[in-house]
PDB file of C-alpha atoms in Angstrom:
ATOM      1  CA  UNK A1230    -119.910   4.696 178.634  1.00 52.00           C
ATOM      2  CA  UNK A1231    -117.787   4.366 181.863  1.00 55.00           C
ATOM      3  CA  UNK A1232    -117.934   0.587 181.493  1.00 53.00           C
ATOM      4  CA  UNK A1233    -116.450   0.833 178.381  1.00 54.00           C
ATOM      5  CA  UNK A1234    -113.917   3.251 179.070  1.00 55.00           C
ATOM      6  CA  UNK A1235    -113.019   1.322 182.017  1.00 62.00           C
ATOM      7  CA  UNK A1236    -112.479  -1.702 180.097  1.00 63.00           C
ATOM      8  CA  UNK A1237    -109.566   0.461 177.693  1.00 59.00           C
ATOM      9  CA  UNK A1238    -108.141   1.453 180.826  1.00 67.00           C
ATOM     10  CA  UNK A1239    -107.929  -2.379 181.806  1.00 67.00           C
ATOM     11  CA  UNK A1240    -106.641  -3.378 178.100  1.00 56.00           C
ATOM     12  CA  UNK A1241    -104.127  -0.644 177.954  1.00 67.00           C
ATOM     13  CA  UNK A1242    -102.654  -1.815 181.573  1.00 58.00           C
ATOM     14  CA  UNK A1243    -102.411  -4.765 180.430  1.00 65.00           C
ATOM     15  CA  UNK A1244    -100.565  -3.959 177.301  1.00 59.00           C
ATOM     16  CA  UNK A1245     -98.208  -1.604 179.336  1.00 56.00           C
ATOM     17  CA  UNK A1246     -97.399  -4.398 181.977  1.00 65.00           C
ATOM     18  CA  UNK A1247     -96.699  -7.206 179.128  1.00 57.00           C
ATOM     19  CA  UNK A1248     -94.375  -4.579 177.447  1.00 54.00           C
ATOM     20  CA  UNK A1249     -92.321  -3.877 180.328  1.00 50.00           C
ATOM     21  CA  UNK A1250     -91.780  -7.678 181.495  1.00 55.00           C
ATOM     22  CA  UNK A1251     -90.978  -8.040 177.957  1.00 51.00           C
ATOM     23  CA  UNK A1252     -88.493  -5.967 178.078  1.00 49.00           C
ATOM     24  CA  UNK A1253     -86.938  -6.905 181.361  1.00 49.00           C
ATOM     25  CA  UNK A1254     -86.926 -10.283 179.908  1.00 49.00           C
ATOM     26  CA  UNK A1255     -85.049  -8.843 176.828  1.00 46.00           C
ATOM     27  CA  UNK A1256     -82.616  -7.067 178.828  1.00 44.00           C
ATOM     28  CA  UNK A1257     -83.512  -3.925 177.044  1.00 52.00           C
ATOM     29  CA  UNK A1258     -83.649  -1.779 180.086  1.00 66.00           C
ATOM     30  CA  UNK A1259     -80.047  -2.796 181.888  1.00 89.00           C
ATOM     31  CA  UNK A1260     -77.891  -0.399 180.299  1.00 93.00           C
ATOM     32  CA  UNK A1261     -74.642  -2.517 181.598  1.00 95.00           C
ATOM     33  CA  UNK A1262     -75.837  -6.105 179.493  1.00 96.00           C
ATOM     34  CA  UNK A1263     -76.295  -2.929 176.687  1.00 96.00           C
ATOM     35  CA  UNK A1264     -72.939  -3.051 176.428  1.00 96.00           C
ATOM     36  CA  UNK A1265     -71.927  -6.265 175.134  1.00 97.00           C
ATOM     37  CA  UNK A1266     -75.570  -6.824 173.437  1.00 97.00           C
ATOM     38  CA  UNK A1267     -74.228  -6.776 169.743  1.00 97.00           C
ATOM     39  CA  UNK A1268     -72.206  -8.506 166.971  1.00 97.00           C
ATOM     40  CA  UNK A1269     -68.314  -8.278 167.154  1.00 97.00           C
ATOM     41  CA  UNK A1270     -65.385  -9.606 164.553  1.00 96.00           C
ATOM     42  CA  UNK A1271     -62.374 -10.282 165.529  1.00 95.00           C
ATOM     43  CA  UNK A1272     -59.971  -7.287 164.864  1.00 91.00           C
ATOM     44  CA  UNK A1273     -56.494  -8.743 163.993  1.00 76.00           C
ATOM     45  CA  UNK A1274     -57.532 -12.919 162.758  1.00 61.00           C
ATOM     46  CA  UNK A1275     -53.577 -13.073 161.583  1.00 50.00           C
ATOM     47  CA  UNK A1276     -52.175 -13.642 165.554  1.00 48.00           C
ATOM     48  CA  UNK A1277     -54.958 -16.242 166.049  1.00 49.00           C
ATOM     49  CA  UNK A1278     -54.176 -18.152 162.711  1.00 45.00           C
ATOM     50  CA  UNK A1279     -50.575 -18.567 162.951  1.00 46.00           C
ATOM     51  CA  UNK A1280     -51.696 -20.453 166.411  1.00 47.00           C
ATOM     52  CA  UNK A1281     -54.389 -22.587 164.921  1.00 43.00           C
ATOM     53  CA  UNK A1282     -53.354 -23.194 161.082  1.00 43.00           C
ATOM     54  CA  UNK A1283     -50.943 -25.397 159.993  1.00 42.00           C
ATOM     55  CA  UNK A1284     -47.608 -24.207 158.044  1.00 42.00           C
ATOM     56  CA  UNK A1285     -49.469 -25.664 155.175  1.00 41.00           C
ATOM     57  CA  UNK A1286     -52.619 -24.617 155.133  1.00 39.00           C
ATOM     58  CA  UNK A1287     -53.473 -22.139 152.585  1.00 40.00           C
ATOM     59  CA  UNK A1288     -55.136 -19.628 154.720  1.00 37.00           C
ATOM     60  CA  UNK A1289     -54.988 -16.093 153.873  1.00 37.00           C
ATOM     61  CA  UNK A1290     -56.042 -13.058 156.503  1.00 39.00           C
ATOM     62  CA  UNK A1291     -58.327 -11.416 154.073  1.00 36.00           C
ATOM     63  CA  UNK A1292     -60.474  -8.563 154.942  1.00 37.00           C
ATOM     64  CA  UNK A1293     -64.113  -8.622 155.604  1.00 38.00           C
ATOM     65  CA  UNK A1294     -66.277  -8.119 152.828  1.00 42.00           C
ATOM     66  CA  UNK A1295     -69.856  -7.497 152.225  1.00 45.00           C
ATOM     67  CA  UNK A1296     -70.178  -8.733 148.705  1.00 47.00           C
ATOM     68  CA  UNK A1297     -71.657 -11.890 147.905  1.00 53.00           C
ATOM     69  CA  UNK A1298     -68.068 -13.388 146.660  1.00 58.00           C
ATOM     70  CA  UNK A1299     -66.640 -12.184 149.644  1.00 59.00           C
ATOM     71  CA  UNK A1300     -65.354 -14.234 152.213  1.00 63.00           C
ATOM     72  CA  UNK A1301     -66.907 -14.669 155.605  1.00 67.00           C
ATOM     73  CA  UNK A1302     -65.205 -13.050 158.614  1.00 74.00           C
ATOM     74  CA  UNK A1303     -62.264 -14.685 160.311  1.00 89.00           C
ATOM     75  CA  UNK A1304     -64.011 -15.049 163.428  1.00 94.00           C
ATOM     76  CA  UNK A1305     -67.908 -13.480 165.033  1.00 95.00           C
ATOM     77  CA  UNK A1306     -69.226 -13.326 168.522  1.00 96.00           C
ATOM     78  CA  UNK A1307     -72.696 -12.061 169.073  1.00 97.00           C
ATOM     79  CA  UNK A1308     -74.298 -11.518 171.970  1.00 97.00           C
ATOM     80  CA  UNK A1309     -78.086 -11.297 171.610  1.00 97.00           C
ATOM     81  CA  UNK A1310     -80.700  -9.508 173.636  1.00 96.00           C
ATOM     82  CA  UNK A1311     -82.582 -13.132 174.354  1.00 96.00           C
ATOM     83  CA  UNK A1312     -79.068 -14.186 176.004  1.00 97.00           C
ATOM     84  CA  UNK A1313     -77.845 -16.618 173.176  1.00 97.00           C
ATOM     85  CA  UNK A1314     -74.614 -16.805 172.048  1.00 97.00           C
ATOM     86  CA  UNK A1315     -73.790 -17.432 168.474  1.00 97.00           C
ATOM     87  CA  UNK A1316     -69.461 -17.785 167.535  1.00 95.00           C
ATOM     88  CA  UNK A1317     -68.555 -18.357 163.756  1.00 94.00           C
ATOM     89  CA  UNK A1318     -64.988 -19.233 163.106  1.00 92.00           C
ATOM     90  CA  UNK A1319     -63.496 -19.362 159.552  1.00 91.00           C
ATOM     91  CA  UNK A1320     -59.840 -19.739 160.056  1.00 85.00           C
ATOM     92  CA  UNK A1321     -57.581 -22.172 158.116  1.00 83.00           C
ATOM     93  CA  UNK A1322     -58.857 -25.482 158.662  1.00 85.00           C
ATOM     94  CA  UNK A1323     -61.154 -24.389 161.287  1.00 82.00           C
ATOM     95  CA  UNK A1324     -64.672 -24.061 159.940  1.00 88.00           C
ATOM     96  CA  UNK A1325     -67.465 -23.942 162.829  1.00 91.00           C
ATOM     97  CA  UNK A1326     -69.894 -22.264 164.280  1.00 94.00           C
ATOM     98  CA  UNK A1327     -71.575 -22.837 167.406  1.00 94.00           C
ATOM     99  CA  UNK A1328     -74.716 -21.456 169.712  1.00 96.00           C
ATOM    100  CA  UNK A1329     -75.108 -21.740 173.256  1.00 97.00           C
ATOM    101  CA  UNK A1330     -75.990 -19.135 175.861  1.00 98.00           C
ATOM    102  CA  UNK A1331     -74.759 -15.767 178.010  1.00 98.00           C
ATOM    103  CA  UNK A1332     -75.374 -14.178 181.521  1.00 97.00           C
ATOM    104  CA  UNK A1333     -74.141 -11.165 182.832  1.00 97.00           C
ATOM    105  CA  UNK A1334     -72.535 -11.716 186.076  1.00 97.00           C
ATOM    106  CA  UNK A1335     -70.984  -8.688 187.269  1.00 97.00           C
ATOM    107  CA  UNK A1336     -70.001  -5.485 185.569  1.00 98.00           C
ATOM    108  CA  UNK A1337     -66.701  -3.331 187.324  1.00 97.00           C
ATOM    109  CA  UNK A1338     -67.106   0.596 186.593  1.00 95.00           C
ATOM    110  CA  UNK A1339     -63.604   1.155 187.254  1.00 96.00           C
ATOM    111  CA  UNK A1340     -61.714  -1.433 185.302  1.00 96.00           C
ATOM    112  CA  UNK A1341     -64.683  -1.649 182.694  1.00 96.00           C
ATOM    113  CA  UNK A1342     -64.817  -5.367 182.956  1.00 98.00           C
ATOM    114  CA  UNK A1343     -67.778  -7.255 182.740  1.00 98.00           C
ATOM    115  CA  UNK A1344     -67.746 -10.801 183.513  1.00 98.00           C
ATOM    116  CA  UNK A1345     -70.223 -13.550 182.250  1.00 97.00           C
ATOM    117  CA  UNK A1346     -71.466 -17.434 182.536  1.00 97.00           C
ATOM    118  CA  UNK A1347     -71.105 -18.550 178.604  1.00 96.00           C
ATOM    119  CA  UNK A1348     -72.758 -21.934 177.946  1.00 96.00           C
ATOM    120  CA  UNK A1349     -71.574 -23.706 174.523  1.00 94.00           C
ATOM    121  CA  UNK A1350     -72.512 -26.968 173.729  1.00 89.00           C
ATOM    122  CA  UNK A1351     -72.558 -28.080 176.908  1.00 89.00           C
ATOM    123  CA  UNK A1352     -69.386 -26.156 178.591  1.00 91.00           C
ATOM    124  CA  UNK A1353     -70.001 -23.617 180.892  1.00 94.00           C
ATOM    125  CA  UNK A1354     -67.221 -21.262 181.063  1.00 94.00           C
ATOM    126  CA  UNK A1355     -66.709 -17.974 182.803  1.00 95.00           C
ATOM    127  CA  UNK A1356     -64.960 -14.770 180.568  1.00 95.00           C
ATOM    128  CA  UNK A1357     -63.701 -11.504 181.448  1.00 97.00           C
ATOM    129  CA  UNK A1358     -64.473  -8.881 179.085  1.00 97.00           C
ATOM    130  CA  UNK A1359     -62.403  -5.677 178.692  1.00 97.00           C
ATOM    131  CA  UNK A1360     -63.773  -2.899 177.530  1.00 98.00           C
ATOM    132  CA  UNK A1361     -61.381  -0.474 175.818  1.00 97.00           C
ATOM    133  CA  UNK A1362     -63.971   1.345 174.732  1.00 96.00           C
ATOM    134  CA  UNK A1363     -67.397   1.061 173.451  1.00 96.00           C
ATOM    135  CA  UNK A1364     -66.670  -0.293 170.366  1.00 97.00           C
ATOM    136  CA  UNK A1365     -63.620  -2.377 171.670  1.00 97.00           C
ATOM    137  CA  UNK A1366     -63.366  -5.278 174.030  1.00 97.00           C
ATOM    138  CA  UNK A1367     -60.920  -8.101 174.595  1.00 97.00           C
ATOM    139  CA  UNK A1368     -61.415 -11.562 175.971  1.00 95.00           C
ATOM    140  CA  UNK A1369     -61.065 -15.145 175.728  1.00 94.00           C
ATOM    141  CA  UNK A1370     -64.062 -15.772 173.055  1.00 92.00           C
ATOM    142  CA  UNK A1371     -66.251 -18.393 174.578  1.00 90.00           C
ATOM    143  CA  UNK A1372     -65.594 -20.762 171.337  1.00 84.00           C
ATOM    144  CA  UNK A1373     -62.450 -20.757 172.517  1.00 82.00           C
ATOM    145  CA  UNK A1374     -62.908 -21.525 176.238  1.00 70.00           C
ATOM    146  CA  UNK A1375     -59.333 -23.916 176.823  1.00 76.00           C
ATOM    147  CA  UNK A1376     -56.820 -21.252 175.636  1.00 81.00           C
ATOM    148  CA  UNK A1377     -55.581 -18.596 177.653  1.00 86.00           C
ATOM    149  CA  UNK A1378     -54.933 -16.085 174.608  1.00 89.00           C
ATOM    150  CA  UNK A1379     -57.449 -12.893 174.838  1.00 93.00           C
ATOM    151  CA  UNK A1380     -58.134 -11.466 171.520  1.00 94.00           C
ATOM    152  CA  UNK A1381     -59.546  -8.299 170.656  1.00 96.00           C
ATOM    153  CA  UNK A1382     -62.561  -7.397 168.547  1.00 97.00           C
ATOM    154  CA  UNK A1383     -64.532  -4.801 166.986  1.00 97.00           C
ATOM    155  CA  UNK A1384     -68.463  -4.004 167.355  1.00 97.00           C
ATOM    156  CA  UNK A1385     -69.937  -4.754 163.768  1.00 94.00           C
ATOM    157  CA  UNK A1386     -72.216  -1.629 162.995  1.00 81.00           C
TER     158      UNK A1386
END
């Protein structure tokens, strides 16, 4: 009997100690990569398109729908728990999307900034994030690493 219930005691270790590496690998226990961990759409796509459409393109700032005839949203960044990177861009001519990978360099409690190493195909680029509040952020989106313009965008819930 104590052999066996020595042997639980082993498994269950074992269980507890893969969960927890697990989830330090996931980042679920940094409450500051919490923060940006999420999907976010871009909150006003009319600025941006005026800057990247042509005066005769036929693009249209429509809203985001969740209907199966609805259009896809202007722009998405989403910041996964794994530290990949997914963008989606559906403005005017542009059409892409594009993966890569995040890391959370520093986060600044009194300006609410967060910085972080993005890696998209191949281009490593380093973004300031505002936070203007939890819900809210603005930065240069990773997709778009060689402009200077930061854009603001909304947490998808």
């Amino acid at each position: 009997m104590t052999f066996m219930h020595t042997s639980m005691q082993t498994h269950r270790h074992y269980l507890l100690i893969a969960g927890l590496i697990a989830c330090m690998l996931t980042g679920c226990g940094d409450p500051i990569r919490a923060k940006i961990v999420g999907t976010w759409t871009i909150e006003q796509a009319d600025n941006v398109m005026s800057r990247i459409s042509r005066p005769d393109s036929e693009a249209v700032d429509s809203p985001i729908g969740n209907g199966r005839d609805s259009p896809p949203p202007k722009m998405l960044i989403s910041f996964l728990k794994s530290g990949r990177l997914e963008t989606s861009t559906h403005m005017g001519e542009v059409n892409q999307e594009k993966q890569g990978q995040w890391k959370l360099i520093s986060f600044n409690e009194t300006t609410n900034a967060m910085r972080l190493l993005c890696d998209i195909q191949d281009q490593e680029t380093e973004h300031e994030i505002e936070f203007l509040d939890p819900d809210t952020i603005k930065l240069v989106p990773p997709n778009m690493a060689g402009t200077t313009m930061k854009i603001r965008f909304k947490r998808q819930h």
